[in-house]
Short mmCIF file of C-alpha atoms in Angstrom, two decimals:
data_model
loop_
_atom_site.label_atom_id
_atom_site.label_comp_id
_atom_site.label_asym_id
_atom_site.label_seq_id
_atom_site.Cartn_x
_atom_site.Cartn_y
_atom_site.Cartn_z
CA UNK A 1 17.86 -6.45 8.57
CA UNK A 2 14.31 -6.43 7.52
CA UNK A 3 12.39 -3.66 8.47
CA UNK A 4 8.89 -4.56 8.43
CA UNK A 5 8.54 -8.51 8.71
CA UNK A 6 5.44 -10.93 8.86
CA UNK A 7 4.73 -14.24 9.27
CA UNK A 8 3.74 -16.43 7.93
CA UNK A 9 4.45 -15.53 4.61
CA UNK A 10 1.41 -18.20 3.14
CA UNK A 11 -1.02 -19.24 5.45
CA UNK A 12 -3.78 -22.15 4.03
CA UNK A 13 -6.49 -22.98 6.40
CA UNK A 14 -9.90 -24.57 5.97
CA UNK A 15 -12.69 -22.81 6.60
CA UNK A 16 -14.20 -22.03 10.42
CA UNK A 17 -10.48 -22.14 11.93
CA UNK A 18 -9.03 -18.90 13.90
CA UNK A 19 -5.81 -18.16 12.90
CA UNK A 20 -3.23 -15.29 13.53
CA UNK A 21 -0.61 -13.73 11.45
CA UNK A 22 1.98 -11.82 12.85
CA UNK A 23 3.67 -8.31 12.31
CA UNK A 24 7.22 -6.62 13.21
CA UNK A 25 8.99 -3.42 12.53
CA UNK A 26 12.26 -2.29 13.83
CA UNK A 27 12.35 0.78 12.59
CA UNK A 28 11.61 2.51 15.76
CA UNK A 29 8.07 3.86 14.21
CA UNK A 30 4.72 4.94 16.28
CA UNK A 31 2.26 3.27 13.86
CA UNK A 32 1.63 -0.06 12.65
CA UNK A 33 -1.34 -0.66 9.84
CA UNK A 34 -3.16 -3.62 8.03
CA UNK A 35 -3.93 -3.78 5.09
CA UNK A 36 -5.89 -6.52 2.51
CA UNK A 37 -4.75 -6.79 -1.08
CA UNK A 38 -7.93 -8.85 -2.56
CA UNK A 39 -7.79 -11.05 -5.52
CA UNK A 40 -7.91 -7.57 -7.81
CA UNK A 41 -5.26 -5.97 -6.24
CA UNK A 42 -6.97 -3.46 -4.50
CA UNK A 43 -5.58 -2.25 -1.56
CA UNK A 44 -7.84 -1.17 1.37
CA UNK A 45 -6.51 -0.31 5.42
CA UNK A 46 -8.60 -2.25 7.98
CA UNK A 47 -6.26 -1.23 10.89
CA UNK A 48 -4.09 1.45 12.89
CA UNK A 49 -2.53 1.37 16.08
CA UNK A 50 0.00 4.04 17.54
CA UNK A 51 1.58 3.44 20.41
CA UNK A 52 -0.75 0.43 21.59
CA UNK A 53 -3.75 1.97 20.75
CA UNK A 54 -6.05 1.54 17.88
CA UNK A 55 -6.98 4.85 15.67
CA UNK A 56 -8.29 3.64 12.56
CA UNK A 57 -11.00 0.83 12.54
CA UNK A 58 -12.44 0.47 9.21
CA UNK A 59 -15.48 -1.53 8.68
CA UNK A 60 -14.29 -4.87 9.02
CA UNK A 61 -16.47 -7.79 10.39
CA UNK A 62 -15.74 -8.36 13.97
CA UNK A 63 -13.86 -11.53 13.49
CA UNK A 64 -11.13 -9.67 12.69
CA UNK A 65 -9.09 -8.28 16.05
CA UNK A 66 -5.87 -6.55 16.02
CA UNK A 67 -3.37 -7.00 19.25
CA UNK A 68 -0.53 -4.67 19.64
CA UNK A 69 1.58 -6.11 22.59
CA UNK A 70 4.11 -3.41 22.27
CA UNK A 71 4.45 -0.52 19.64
CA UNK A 72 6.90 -2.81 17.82
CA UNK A 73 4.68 -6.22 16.63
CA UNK A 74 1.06 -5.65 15.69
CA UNK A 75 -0.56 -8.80 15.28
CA UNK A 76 -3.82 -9.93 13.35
CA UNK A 77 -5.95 -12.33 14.86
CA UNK A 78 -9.10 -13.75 12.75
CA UNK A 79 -11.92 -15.96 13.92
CA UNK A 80 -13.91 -18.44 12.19
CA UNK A 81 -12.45 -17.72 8.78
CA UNK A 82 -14.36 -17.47 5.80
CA UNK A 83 -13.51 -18.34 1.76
CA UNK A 84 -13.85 -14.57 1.39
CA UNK A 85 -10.75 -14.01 3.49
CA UNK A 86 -8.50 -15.13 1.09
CA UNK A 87 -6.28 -12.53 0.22
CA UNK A 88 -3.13 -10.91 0.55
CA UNK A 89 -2.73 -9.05 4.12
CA UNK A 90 0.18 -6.53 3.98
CA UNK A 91 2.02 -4.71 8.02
CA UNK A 92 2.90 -1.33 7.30
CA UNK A 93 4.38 1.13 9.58
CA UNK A 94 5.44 4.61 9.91
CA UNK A 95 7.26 7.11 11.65
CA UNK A 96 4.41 10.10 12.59
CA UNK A 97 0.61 9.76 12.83
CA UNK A 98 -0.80 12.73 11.24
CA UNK A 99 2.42 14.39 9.93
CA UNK A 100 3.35 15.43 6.69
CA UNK A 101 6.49 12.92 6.14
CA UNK A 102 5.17 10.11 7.36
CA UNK A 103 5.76 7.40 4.66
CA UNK A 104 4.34 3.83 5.12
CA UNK A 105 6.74 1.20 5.08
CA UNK A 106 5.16 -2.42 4.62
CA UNK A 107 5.82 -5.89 4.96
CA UNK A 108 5.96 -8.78 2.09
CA UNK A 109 2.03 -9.73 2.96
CA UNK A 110 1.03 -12.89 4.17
CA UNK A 111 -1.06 -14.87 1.38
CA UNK A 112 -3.85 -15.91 3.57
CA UNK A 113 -5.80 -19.14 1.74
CA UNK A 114 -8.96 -20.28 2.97
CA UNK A 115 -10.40 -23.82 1.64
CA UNK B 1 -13.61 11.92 1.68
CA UNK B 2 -10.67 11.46 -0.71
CA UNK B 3 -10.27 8.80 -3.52
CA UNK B 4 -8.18 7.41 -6.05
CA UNK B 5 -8.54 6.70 -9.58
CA UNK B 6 -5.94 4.89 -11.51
CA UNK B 7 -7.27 5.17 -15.46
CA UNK B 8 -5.04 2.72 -16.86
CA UNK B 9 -5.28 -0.89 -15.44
CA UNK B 10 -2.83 -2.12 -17.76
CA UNK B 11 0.01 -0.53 -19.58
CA UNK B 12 2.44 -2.55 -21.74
CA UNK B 13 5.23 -0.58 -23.54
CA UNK B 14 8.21 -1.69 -25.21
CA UNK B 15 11.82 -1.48 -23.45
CA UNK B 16 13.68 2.01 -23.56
CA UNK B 17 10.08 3.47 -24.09
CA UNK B 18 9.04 6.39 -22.49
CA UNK B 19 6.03 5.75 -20.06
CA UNK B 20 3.29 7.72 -18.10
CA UNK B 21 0.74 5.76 -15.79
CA UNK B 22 -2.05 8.36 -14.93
CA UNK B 23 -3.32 9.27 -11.47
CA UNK B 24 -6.07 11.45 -10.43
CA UNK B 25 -7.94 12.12 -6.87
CA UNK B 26 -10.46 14.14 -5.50
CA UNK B 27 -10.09 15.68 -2.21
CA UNK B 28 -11.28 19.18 -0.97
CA UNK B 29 -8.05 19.41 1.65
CA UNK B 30 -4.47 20.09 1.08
CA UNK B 31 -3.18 16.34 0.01
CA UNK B 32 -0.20 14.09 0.53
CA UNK B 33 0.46 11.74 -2.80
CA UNK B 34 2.82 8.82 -2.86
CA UNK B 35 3.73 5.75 -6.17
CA UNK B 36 4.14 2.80 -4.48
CA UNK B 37 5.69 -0.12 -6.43
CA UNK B 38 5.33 -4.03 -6.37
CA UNK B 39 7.28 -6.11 -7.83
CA UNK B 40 5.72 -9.86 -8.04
CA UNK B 41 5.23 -11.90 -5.09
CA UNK B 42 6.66 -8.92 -3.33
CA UNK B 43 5.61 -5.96 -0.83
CA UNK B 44 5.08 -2.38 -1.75
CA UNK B 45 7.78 -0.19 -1.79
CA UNK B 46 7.83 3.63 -2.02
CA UNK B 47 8.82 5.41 -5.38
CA UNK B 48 8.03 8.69 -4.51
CA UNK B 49 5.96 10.96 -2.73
CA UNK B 50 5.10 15.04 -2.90
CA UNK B 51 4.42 16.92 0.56
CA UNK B 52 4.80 20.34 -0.46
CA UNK B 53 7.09 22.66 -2.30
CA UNK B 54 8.11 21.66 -6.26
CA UNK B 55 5.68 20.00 -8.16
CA UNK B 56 7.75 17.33 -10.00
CA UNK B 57 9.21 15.12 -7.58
CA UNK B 58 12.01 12.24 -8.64
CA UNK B 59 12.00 9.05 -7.31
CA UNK B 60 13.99 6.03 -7.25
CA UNK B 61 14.66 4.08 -10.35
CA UNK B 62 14.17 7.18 -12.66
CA UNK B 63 10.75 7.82 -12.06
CA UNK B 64 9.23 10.80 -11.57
CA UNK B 65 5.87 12.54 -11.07
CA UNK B 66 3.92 16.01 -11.18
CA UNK B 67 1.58 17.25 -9.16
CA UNK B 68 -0.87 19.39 -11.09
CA UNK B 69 -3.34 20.79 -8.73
CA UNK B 70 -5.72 22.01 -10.97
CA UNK B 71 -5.73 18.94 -12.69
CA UNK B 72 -5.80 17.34 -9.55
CA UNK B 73 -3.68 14.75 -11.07
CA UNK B 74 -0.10 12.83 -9.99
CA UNK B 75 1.34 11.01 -13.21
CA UNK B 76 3.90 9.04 -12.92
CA UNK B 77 6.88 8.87 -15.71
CA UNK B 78 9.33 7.17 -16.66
CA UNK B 79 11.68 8.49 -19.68
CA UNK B 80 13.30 4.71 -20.80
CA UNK B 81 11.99 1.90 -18.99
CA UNK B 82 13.91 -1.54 -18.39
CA UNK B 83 12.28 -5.21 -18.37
CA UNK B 84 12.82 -5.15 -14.87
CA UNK B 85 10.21 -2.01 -14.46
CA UNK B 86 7.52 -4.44 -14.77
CA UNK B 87 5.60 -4.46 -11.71
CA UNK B 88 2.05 -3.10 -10.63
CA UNK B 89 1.87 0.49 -9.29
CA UNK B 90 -0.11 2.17 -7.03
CA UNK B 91 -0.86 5.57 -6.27
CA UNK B 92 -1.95 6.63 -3.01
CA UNK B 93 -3.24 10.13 -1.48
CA UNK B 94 -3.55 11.09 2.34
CA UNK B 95 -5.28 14.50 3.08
CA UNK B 96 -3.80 16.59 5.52
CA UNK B 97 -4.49 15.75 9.33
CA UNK B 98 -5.98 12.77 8.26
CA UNK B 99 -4.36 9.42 8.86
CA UNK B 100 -5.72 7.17 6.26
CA UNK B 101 -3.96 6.45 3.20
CA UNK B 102 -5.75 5.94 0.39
CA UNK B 103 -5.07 3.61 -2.59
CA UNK B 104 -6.16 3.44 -6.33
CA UNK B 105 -6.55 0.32 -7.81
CA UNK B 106 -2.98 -0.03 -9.30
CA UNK B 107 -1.60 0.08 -12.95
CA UNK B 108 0.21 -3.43 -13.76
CA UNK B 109 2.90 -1.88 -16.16
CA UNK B 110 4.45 -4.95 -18.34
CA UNK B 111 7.49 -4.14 -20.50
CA UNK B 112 8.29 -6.16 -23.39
CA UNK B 113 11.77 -6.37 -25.35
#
């Protein structure tokens, strides 16, 4: 069973389209993340949720917009898409907010293309 | 605020050599440090991490890693590494109460035969 899952795995879109990519984790945790792997590799967190409700909220333009229906599936929704969007967008999730074991599990990413 | 820096971008080593990929941070809190892994076309998956207690930690797949607080510094090491070590690797810190995790810019580790 896969514990952190996304889809779609690659994503190409032209640019001005919304689009959404989706997250699941059934590994019982609190906390769901997102993260964006640019073309470098860098890794940087735009999001966190726990339990529905959204602690971290980096500076990302606004046409970005998490939706956590449930503490299980943390989605990410993103408007008018732009050729700088193109990346790599990785779930993670993890079993305590602030506490000292809490490793991040993540997902394969979803290679996000935008033409 | 707390941050990363990987000082090798690239490391290629022969197979069944020994390896280190560096890691330092800066941080004025207690800290959290994690290796993450990731293999091509893949996710990241977690080698290691130190919370508290011993300072060399073992991982999976032979790796291990000190903490050196002084140094402030988390190397990673690998006595013999296989062709199938090549992957890019990431180290990552998270100060205490704090729920970010922070990322350096990875090492892409390439092993030749």
């Amino acid at each position: 069973d896969t514990a952190v899952s996304q889809t779609p795995k690659y994503l190409v879109t032209q640019m001005g389209n919304d689009k959404s990519i989706k997250c699941e984790q059934n590994l019982g945790h609190d906390t769901m993340y997102w993260y964006k792997q640019d073309s470098k590799k860098f890794l940087k967190i735009m999001f966190s949720y726990n339990n529905k409700e959204l602690i971290i909220n980096e500076t990302v333009p606004n046409r970005f917009s998490p939706k956590s229906p449930d503490k299980a599936h943390l989605n990410l929704h993103i408007n008018s898409l732009e050729l700088g969007d193109s990346a790599v967008y990785f779930c993670a999730s993890s079993q305590v907010l602030a506490g000292a074991s809490d490793t991040q599990y993540f997902g394969p990413g979803t290679r996000l293309t935008v033409l | 605020a707390q941050s990363v820096t990987q000082l090798d971008s690239q490391v290629p080593v022969f197979e069944e050599a020994p390896v280190e990929l560096r890691c330092n941070y800066s941080s004025s809190v207690s800290v959290y440090l994690f290796w993450y892994v990731q293999y091509p076309n893949q996710g990241l998956q977690l080698l290691l991490k130190y919370l508290s207690g011993s300072t060399l930690v073992k991982g999976i797949n032979g790796f291990e890693a000190e903490f050196n607080k002084s140094q402030t510094s988390f190397h990673l090491r690998k006595p013999s590494v296989h062709i199938s070590d090549t992957a890019e690797y990431f180290c990552a810190v998270r100060e205490g109460g704090s729920e970010k995790l922070v990322f350096g810019k990875g090492t892409k580790l390439t092993v030749n035969p």
